[in-house]
Amino acid sequence: MKTTFIVLEGIDGTGKSTQARRLAAWFESLGREVVSSREPTDGPWGKRLRESAASGRLSPAEELEYFLHDRRQHVAEVIAPALAAGKVVILDRYYFSTMAYQGARGFDPAEIRRLNEAFAPVPDLLLILDLEVAAAHGRIGGRGDTANAFEQRENLERCRQIFLTLQPEPFVRVIPCDADLDEVTARLQHAIRLAGLAPAKPD
Ligand code: TYD
């Protein structure tokens, strides 16, 4: 079965959510039914993860476990049924974020990938929205030289580098995001067309 399963990844501040919305509207204008979703989800595990991001209560191991629970439920209840129904699925974050963020917390990214690919389908196209950490961090309001801002930048740098290790894979495209929104959307659409997931541009 030919699926249209597209994942947007990248560090915080690269514009994934905005671009995911734009791509969903574009596919709809092409006559496709679209399911857009994100991780962590709004389900029970995702809620706990968002709460803990605010309160910082989960240990690294618990956090990893919660992301896996959240994703299992997401795959079973949302992703797999939508793909089986022939819909376009667009995700704002998926297991590559676990590789990057929990990898940055000390877990082995390759092992995280293995754990996930045991149950989570590999997307047809992974679009990594890439931006230098200083620029991305500035966009999320993390300027300054406080210890916390420095730590955040270091952490995002580790995440970015883990995302970039995926670049050689055939289903991955790294999209530079140091441009205005329309230009980045055009780059993403171009990559989607090249991957054969949308019709070529009419002349
Ligand atoms: P984010 O997309 O920034 O959500 P929000 O809509 O709340 O802005 O994701 C929240 C954070 O969760 C983000 O910093 C990355 C992190 N995250 C992980 O650490 N591991 C994961 O597997 C996923 C999906 C997200």
PDB file of C-alpha atoms and ligand atoms in Angstrom:
ATOM      1  CA  MET A   1       0.000   0.000   0.000  1.00  0.00           C
ATOM      2  CA  LYS A   2       1.347   3.430  -0.920  1.00  0.00           C
ATOM      3  CA  THR A   3       1.138   5.760   2.057  1.00  0.00           C
ATOM      4  CA  THR A   4       1.734   9.480   2.517  1.00  0.00           C
ATOM      5  CA  PHE A   5       3.314   9.690   5.914  1.00  0.00           C
ATOM      6  CA  ILE A   6       5.320  12.871   6.526  1.00  0.00           C
ATOM      7  CA  VAL A   7       7.089  13.844   9.750  1.00  0.00           C
ATOM      8  CA  LEU A   8       8.466  17.265  10.670  1.00  0.00           C
ATOM      9  CA  GLU A   9      11.295  17.355  13.157  1.00  0.00           C
ATOM     10  CA  GLY A  10      13.797  19.866  14.422  1.00  0.00           C
ATOM     11  CA  ILE A  11      14.774  21.690  17.568  1.00  0.00           C
ATOM     12  CA  ASP A  12      12.357  24.102  19.283  1.00  0.00           C
ATOM     13  CA  GLY A  13      12.031  27.389  17.406  1.00  0.00           C
ATOM     14  CA  THR A  14      12.445  26.097  13.847  1.00  0.00           C
ATOM     15  CA  GLY A  15       8.776  26.671  12.948  1.00  0.00           C
ATOM     16  CA  LYS A  16       7.540  23.071  12.715  1.00  0.00           C
ATOM     17  CA  SER A  17       3.979  23.729  13.902  1.00  0.00           C
ATOM     18  CA  THR A  18       3.396  26.604  11.492  1.00  0.00           C
ATOM     19  CA  GLN A  19       4.806  24.652   8.576  1.00  0.00           C
ATOM     20  CA  ALA A  20       2.801  21.544   9.511  1.00  0.00           C
ATOM     21  CA  ARG A  21      -0.396  23.638   9.332  1.00  0.00           C
ATOM     22  CA  ARG A  22       0.611  25.081   5.987  1.00  0.00           C
ATOM     23  CA  LEU A  23       1.414  21.672   4.517  1.00  0.00           C
ATOM     24  CA  ALA A  24      -1.921  20.284   5.737  1.00  0.00           C
ATOM     25  CA  ALA A  25      -3.780  23.140   4.006  1.00  0.00           C
ATOM     26  CA  TRP A  26      -1.746  22.563   0.846  1.00  0.00           C
ATOM     27  CA  PHE A  27      -2.573  18.847   0.698  1.00  0.00           C
ATOM     28  CA  GLU A  28      -6.245  19.686   1.259  1.00  0.00           C
ATOM     29  CA  SER A  29      -6.101  22.146  -1.645  1.00  0.00           C
ATOM     30  CA  LEU A  30      -4.805  19.210  -3.722  1.00  0.00           C
ATOM     31  CA  GLY A  31      -7.930  17.258  -2.771  1.00  0.00           C
ATOM     32  CA  ARG A  32      -6.398  14.980  -0.123  1.00  0.00           C
ATOM     33  CA  GLU A  33      -7.800  14.145   3.276  1.00  0.00           C
ATOM     34  CA  VAL A  34      -5.270  15.019   5.962  1.00  0.00           C
ATOM     35  CA  VAL A  35      -4.746  13.927   9.540  1.00  0.00           C
ATOM     36  CA  SER A  36      -2.424  16.300  11.383  1.00  0.00           C
ATOM     37  CA  SER A  37      -1.122  15.363  14.767  1.00  0.00           C
ATOM     38  CA  ARG A  38       1.725  16.007  17.155  1.00  0.00           C
ATOM     39  CA  GLU A  39       3.791  14.454  19.914  1.00  0.00           C
ATOM     40  CA  PRO A  40       3.634  14.542  22.808  1.00  0.00           C
ATOM     41  CA  THR A  41      -0.077  13.948  22.084  1.00  0.00           C
ATOM     42  CA  ASP A  42      -3.051  15.354  23.942  1.00  0.00           C
ATOM     43  CA  GLY A  43      -3.745  11.850  25.316  1.00  0.00           C
ATOM     44  CA  PRO A  44      -3.149  10.817  28.942  1.00  0.00           C
ATOM     45  CA  TRP A  45       0.592  10.075  28.576  1.00  0.00           C
ATOM     46  CA  GLY A  46       1.221  13.201  26.538  1.00  0.00           C
ATOM     47  CA  LYS A  47      -0.577  15.304  29.138  1.00  0.00           C
ATOM     48  CA  ARG A  48       1.621  13.918  31.891  1.00  0.00           C
ATOM     49  CA  LEU A  49       4.717  14.681  29.798  1.00  0.00           C
ATOM     50  CA  ARG A  50       3.660  18.291  29.229  1.00  0.00           C
ATOM     51  CA  GLU A  51       2.904  18.718  32.919  1.00  0.00           C
ATOM     52  CA  SER A  52       6.265  17.284  33.884  1.00  0.00           C
ATOM     53  CA  ALA A  53       8.046  19.589  31.426  1.00  0.00           C
ATOM     54  CA  ALA A  54       6.635  22.417  33.537  1.00  0.00           C
ATOM     55  CA  SER A  55       7.296  20.846  36.936  1.00  0.00           C
ATOM     56  CA  GLY A  56      10.399  18.774  36.066  1.00  0.00           C
ATOM     57  CA  ARG A  57       9.217  15.814  38.117  1.00  0.00           C
ATOM     58  CA  LEU A  58       9.971  12.809  35.883  1.00  0.00           C
ATOM     59  CA  SER A  59      13.298  10.982  35.939  1.00  0.00           C
ATOM     60  CA  PRO A  60      14.968  10.486  32.539  1.00  0.00           C
ATOM     61  CA  ALA A  61      13.964   6.797  32.503  1.00  0.00           C
ATOM     62  CA  GLU A  62      10.331   7.568  33.360  1.00  0.00           C
ATOM     63  CA  GLU A  63      10.234  10.264  30.735  1.00  0.00           C
ATOM     64  CA  LEU A  64      11.483   7.850  28.053  1.00  0.00           C
ATOM     65  CA  GLU A  65       8.921   5.282  29.135  1.00  0.00           C
ATOM     66  CA  TYR A  66       6.080   7.828  28.972  1.00  0.00           C
ATOM     67  CA  PHE A  67       7.080   8.912  25.452  1.00  0.00           C
ATOM     68  CA  LEU A  68       6.982   5.264  24.376  1.00  0.00           C
ATOM     69  CA  HIS A  69       3.543   4.726  25.925  1.00  0.00           C
ATOM     70  CA  ASP A  70       2.274   7.925  24.338  1.00  0.00           C
ATOM     71  CA  ARG A  71       3.569   6.870  20.928  1.00  0.00           C
ATOM     72  CA  ARG A  72       2.184   3.321  21.113  1.00  0.00           C
ATOM     73  CA  GLN A  73      -1.242   4.754  21.708  1.00  0.00           C
ATOM     74  CA  HIS A  74      -0.771   7.374  18.984  1.00  0.00           C
ATOM     75  CA  VAL A  75       0.274   4.758  16.403  1.00  0.00           C
ATOM     76  CA  ALA A  76      -2.575   2.393  17.283  1.00  0.00           C
ATOM     77  CA  GLU A  77      -5.361   4.957  17.560  1.00  0.00           C
ATOM     78  CA  VAL A  78      -4.429   7.697  15.083  1.00  0.00           C
ATOM     79  CA  ILE A  79      -1.494   7.027  12.762  1.00  0.00           C
ATOM     80  CA  ALA A  80      -2.084   3.443  11.592  1.00  0.00           C
ATOM     81  CA  PRO A  81      -5.859   3.864  10.990  1.00  0.00           C
ATOM     82  CA  ALA A  82      -5.335   7.111   9.032  1.00  0.00           C
ATOM     83  CA  LEU A  83      -2.644   5.547   6.843  1.00  0.00           C
ATOM     84  CA  ALA A  84      -4.811   2.471   6.249  1.00  0.00           C
ATOM     85  CA  ALA A  85      -7.636   4.777   5.136  1.00  0.00           C
ATOM     86  CA  GLY A  86      -5.332   6.399   2.550  1.00  0.00           C
ATOM     87  CA  LYS A  87      -5.159   9.747   4.317  1.00  0.00           C
ATOM     88  CA  VAL A  88      -2.136  12.027   4.361  1.00  0.00           C
ATOM     89  CA  VAL A  89      -0.586  11.917   7.834  1.00  0.00           C
ATOM     90  CA  ILE A  90       1.502  14.898   8.947  1.00  0.00           C
ATOM     91  CA  LEU A  91       3.213  14.746  12.328  1.00  0.00           C
ATOM     92  CA  ASP A  92       4.801  17.546  14.286  1.00  0.00           C
ATOM     93  CA  ARG A  93       7.461  15.436  16.083  1.00  0.00           C
ATOM     94  CA  TYR A  94       7.773  11.641  16.294  1.00  0.00           C
ATOM     95  CA  TYR A  95      10.334   9.144  17.532  1.00  0.00           C
ATOM     96  CA  PHE A  96      13.247  11.089  16.043  1.00  0.00           C
ATOM     97  CA  SER A  97      12.566  13.649  18.797  1.00  0.00           C
ATOM     98  CA  THR A  98      13.028  10.885  21.344  1.00  0.00           C
ATOM     99  CA  MET A  99      16.354   9.992  19.732  1.00  0.00           C
ATOM    100  CA  ALA A 100      17.406  13.654  19.894  1.00  0.00           C
ATOM    101  CA  TYR A 101      16.029  14.857  23.237  1.00  0.00           C
ATOM    102  CA  GLN A 102      16.294  11.693  25.312  1.00  0.00           C
ATOM    103  CA  GLY A 103      19.574  11.009  23.475  1.00  0.00           C
ATOM    104  CA  ALA A 104      20.769  14.398  24.702  1.00  0.00           C
ATOM    105  CA  ARG A 105      19.821  13.272  28.220  1.00  0.00           C
ATOM    106  CA  GLY A 106      22.199  10.331  27.935  1.00  0.00           C
ATOM    107  CA  PHE A 107      20.331   7.452  26.281  1.00  0.00           C
ATOM    108  CA  ASP A 108      21.763   5.821  23.178  1.00  0.00           C
ATOM    109  CA  PRO A 109      19.932   7.225  20.118  1.00  0.00           C
ATOM    110  CA  ALA A 110      20.388   3.971  18.171  1.00  0.00           C
ATOM    111  CA  GLU A 111      18.812   1.988  20.992  1.00  0.00           C
ATOM    112  CA  ILE A 112      15.908   4.480  21.203  1.00  0.00           C
ATOM    113  CA  ARG A 113      15.385   4.089  17.479  1.00  0.00           C
ATOM    114  CA  ARG A 114      15.320   0.295  17.759  1.00  0.00           C
ATOM    115  CA  LEU A 115      12.785   0.396  20.586  1.00  0.00           C
ATOM    116  CA  ASN A 116      10.522   2.643  18.541  1.00  0.00           C
ATOM    117  CA  GLU A 117      10.822   0.925  15.181  1.00  0.00           C
ATOM    118  CA  ALA A 118       9.638  -2.281  16.844  1.00  0.00           C
ATOM    119  CA  PHE A 119       6.128  -0.794  16.768  1.00  0.00           C
ATOM    120  CA  ALA A 120       6.162   2.606  15.059  1.00  0.00           C
ATOM    121  CA  PRO A 121       6.025   2.764  11.241  1.00  0.00           C
ATOM    122  CA  VAL A 122       8.926   4.571   9.546  1.00  0.00           C
ATOM    123  CA  PRO A 123       7.610   7.651   7.702  1.00  0.00           C
ATOM    124  CA  ASP A 124       7.799   7.996   3.916  1.00  0.00           C
ATOM    125  CA  LEU A 125       9.515  11.338   4.393  1.00  0.00           C
ATOM    126  CA  LEU A 126      11.249  12.890   7.386  1.00  0.00           C
ATOM    127  CA  LEU A 127      11.728  16.636   6.993  1.00  0.00           C
ATOM    128  CA  ILE A 128      14.287  17.967   9.446  1.00  0.00           C
ATOM    129  CA  LEU A 129      13.822  21.717   9.848  1.00  0.00           C
ATOM    130  CA  ASP A 130      17.301  22.956  10.555  1.00  0.00           C
ATOM    131  CA  LEU A 131      18.415  26.213  12.095  1.00  0.00           C
ATOM    132  CA  GLU A 132      21.445  27.279  14.090  1.00  0.00           C
ATOM    133  CA  VAL A 133      20.821  27.003  17.801  1.00  0.00           C
ATOM    134  CA  ALA A 134      21.388  30.709  18.494  1.00  0.00           C
ATOM    135  CA  ALA A 135      18.705  31.658  15.943  1.00  0.00           C
ATOM    136  CA  ALA A 136      16.210  28.994  17.060  1.00  0.00           C
ATOM    137  CA  HIS A 137      16.761  29.800  20.730  1.00  0.00           C
ATOM    138  CA  GLY A 138      16.270  33.516  20.041  1.00  0.00           C
ATOM    139  CA  ARG A 139      12.915  32.737  18.380  1.00  0.00           C
ATOM    140  CA  ILE A 140      11.657  30.877  21.458  1.00  0.00           C
ATOM    141  CA  GLY A 141      12.623  33.810  23.648  1.00  0.00           C
ATOM    142  CA  GLY A 142      15.676  32.219  25.212  1.00  0.00           C
ATOM    143  CA  ARG A 143      18.116  35.050  24.816  1.00  0.00           C
ATOM    144  CA  GLY A 144      20.576  35.994  27.478  1.00  0.00           C
ATOM    145  CA  ASP A 145      23.617  34.654  29.245  1.00  0.00           C
ATOM    146  CA  THR A 146      22.003  33.176  32.324  1.00  0.00           C
ATOM    147  CA  ALA A 147      23.120  29.680  33.299  1.00  0.00           C
ATOM    148  CA  ASN A 148      19.738  28.365  32.288  1.00  0.00           C
ATOM    149  CA  ALA A 149      19.853  29.929  28.831  1.00  0.00           C
ATOM    150  CA  PHE A 150      23.359  28.556  28.329  1.00  0.00           C
ATOM    151  CA  GLU A 151      22.286  25.080  29.410  1.00  0.00           C
ATOM    152  CA  GLN A 152      19.297  25.194  27.088  1.00  0.00           C
ATOM    153  CA  ARG A 153      21.481  26.175  24.156  1.00  0.00           C
ATOM    154  CA  GLU A 154      23.939  23.373  24.900  1.00  0.00           C
ATOM    155  CA  ASN A 155      21.117  20.901  25.101  1.00  0.00           C
ATOM    156  CA  LEU A 156      19.569  22.100  21.829  1.00  0.00           C
ATOM    157  CA  GLU A 157      22.975  21.840  20.179  1.00  0.00           C
ATOM    158  CA  ARG A 158      23.184  18.179  21.185  1.00  0.00           C
ATOM    159  CA  CYS A 159      19.658  17.602  19.867  1.00  0.00           C
ATOM    160  CA  ARG A 160      20.443  19.331  16.587  1.00  0.00           C
ATOM    161  CA  GLN A 161      23.535  17.197  16.066  1.00  0.00           C
ATOM    162  CA  ILE A 162      21.574  14.000  16.697  1.00  0.00           C
ATOM    163  CA  PHE A 163      18.903  15.072  14.188  1.00  0.00           C
ATOM    164  CA  LEU A 164      21.645  15.772  11.627  1.00  0.00           C
ATOM    165  CA  THR A 165      23.079  12.247  11.994  1.00  0.00           C
ATOM    166  CA  LEU A 166      19.913  11.091  10.181  1.00  0.00           C
ATOM    167  CA  GLN A 167      20.727  13.146   7.076  1.00  0.00           C
ATOM    168  CA  PRO A 168      22.276  10.302   4.999  1.00  0.00           C
ATOM    169  CA  GLU A 169      19.156   8.132   5.217  1.00  0.00           C
ATOM    170  CA  PRO A 170      17.153   7.846   1.968  1.00  0.00           C
ATOM    171  CA  PHE A 171      13.856   8.983   3.518  1.00  0.00           C
ATOM    172  CA  VAL A 172      15.354  12.095   5.157  1.00  0.00           C
ATOM    173  CA  ARG A 173      15.649  15.664   3.865  1.00  0.00           C
ATOM    174  CA  VAL A 174      17.268  18.440   5.881  1.00  0.00           C
ATOM    175  CA  ILE A 175      15.560  21.768   5.150  1.00  0.00           C
ATOM    176  CA  PRO A 176      17.430  24.962   6.097  1.00  0.00           C
ATOM    177  CA  CYS A 177      15.004  27.300   7.912  1.00  0.00           C
ATOM    178  CA  ASP A 178      17.023  30.516   7.903  1.00  0.00           C
ATOM    179  CA  ALA A 179      14.513  32.073   5.491  1.00  0.00           C
ATOM    180  CA  ASP A 180      11.032  33.596   5.618  1.00  0.00           C
ATOM    181  CA  LEU A 181       7.989  31.403   6.172  1.00  0.00           C
ATOM    182  CA  ASP A 182       6.913  31.294   2.509  1.00  0.00           C
ATOM    183  CA  GLU A 183      10.366  30.311   1.343  1.00  0.00           C
ATOM    184  CA  VAL A 184      10.571  27.505   3.907  1.00  0.00           C
ATOM    185  CA  THR A 185       7.104  26.267   2.871  1.00  0.00           C
ATOM    186  CA  ALA A 186       8.256  26.240  -0.761  1.00  0.00           C
ATOM    187  CA  ARG A 187      11.351  24.216   0.202  1.00  0.00           C
ATOM    188  CA  LEU A 188       9.226  21.700   2.055  1.00  0.00           C
ATOM    189  CA  GLN A 189       6.772  21.355  -0.835  1.00  0.00           C
ATOM    190  CA  HIS A 190       9.664  20.841  -3.223  1.00  0.00           C
ATOM    191  CA  ALA A 191      11.049  18.030  -1.053  1.00  0.00           C
ATOM    192  CA  ILE A 192       7.590  16.424  -0.846  1.00  0.00           C
ATOM    193  CA  ARG A 193       7.218  16.519  -4.636  1.00  0.00           C
ATOM    194  CA  LEU A 194      10.706  15.107  -5.153  1.00  0.00           C
ATOM    195  CA  ALA A 195       9.796  12.237  -2.856  1.00  0.00           C
ATOM    196  CA  GLY A 196       6.809  11.520  -5.116  1.00  0.00           C
ATOM    197  CA  LEU A 197       4.304  12.252  -2.346  1.00  0.00           C
ATOM    198  CA  ALA A 198       2.577  15.108  -4.214  1.00  0.00           C
ATOM    199  CA  PRO A 199       2.093  15.693  -7.937  1.00  0.00           C
ATOM    200  CA  ALA A 200       4.829  17.548  -9.787  1.00  0.00           C
ATOM    201  CA  LYS A 201       4.259  21.268 -10.199  1.00  0.00           C
ATOM    202  CA  PRO A 202       2.214  22.016 -13.346  1.00  0.00           C
ATOM    203  CA  ASP A 203       4.275  23.961 -15.962  1.00  0.00           C
TER     204      ASP A 203
HETATM  205  P1  TYD B   1       6.882  20.839  21.467  1.00  0.00           P
HETATM  206  O1  TYD B   1       6.708  20.370  20.077  1.00  0.00           O
HETATM  207  O2  TYD B   1       7.801  21.968  21.720  1.00  0.00           O
HETATM  208  O3  TYD B   1       5.466  21.082  22.110  1.00  0.00           O
HETATM  209  P2  TYD B   1       4.687  22.406  22.489  1.00  0.00           P
HETATM  210  O4  TYD B   1       3.503  22.346  21.589  1.00  0.00           O
HETATM  211  O5  TYD B   1       4.353  22.195  23.930  1.00  0.00           O
HETATM  212  O6  TYD B   1       5.570  23.587  22.215  1.00  0.00           O
HETATM  213  O7  TYD B   1       7.351  19.568  22.313  1.00  0.00           O
HETATM  214  C1  TYD B   1       7.507  19.644  23.680  1.00  0.00           C
HETATM  215  C2  TYD B   1       8.883  19.183  24.096  1.00  0.00           C
HETATM  216  O8  TYD B   1       8.917  17.756  24.171  1.00  0.00           O
HETATM  217  C3  TYD B   1      10.007  19.604  23.178  1.00  0.00           C
HETATM  218  O9  TYD B   1      10.943  20.387  23.889  1.00  0.00           O
HETATM  219  C4  TYD B   1      10.648  18.319  22.759  1.00  0.00           C
HETATM  220  C5  TYD B   1      10.183  17.313  23.768  1.00  0.00           C
HETATM  221  N1  TYD B   1      10.104  15.927  23.253  1.00  0.00           N
HETATM  222  C6  TYD B   1      10.969  14.978  23.753  1.00  0.00           C
HETATM  223  O10 TYD B   1      11.809  15.284  24.618  1.00  0.00           O
HETATM  224  N2  TYD B   1      10.894  13.687  23.307  1.00  0.00           N
HETATM  225  C7  TYD B   1       9.975  13.284  22.385  1.00  0.00           C
HETATM  226  O11 TYD B   1       9.934  12.099  21.992  1.00  0.00           O
HETATM  227  C8  TYD B   1       9.071  14.275  21.861  1.00  0.00           C
HETATM  228  C9  TYD B   1       8.029  13.880  20.863  1.00  0.00           C
HETATM  229  C10 TYD B   1       9.160  15.596  22.328  1.00  0.00           C
END
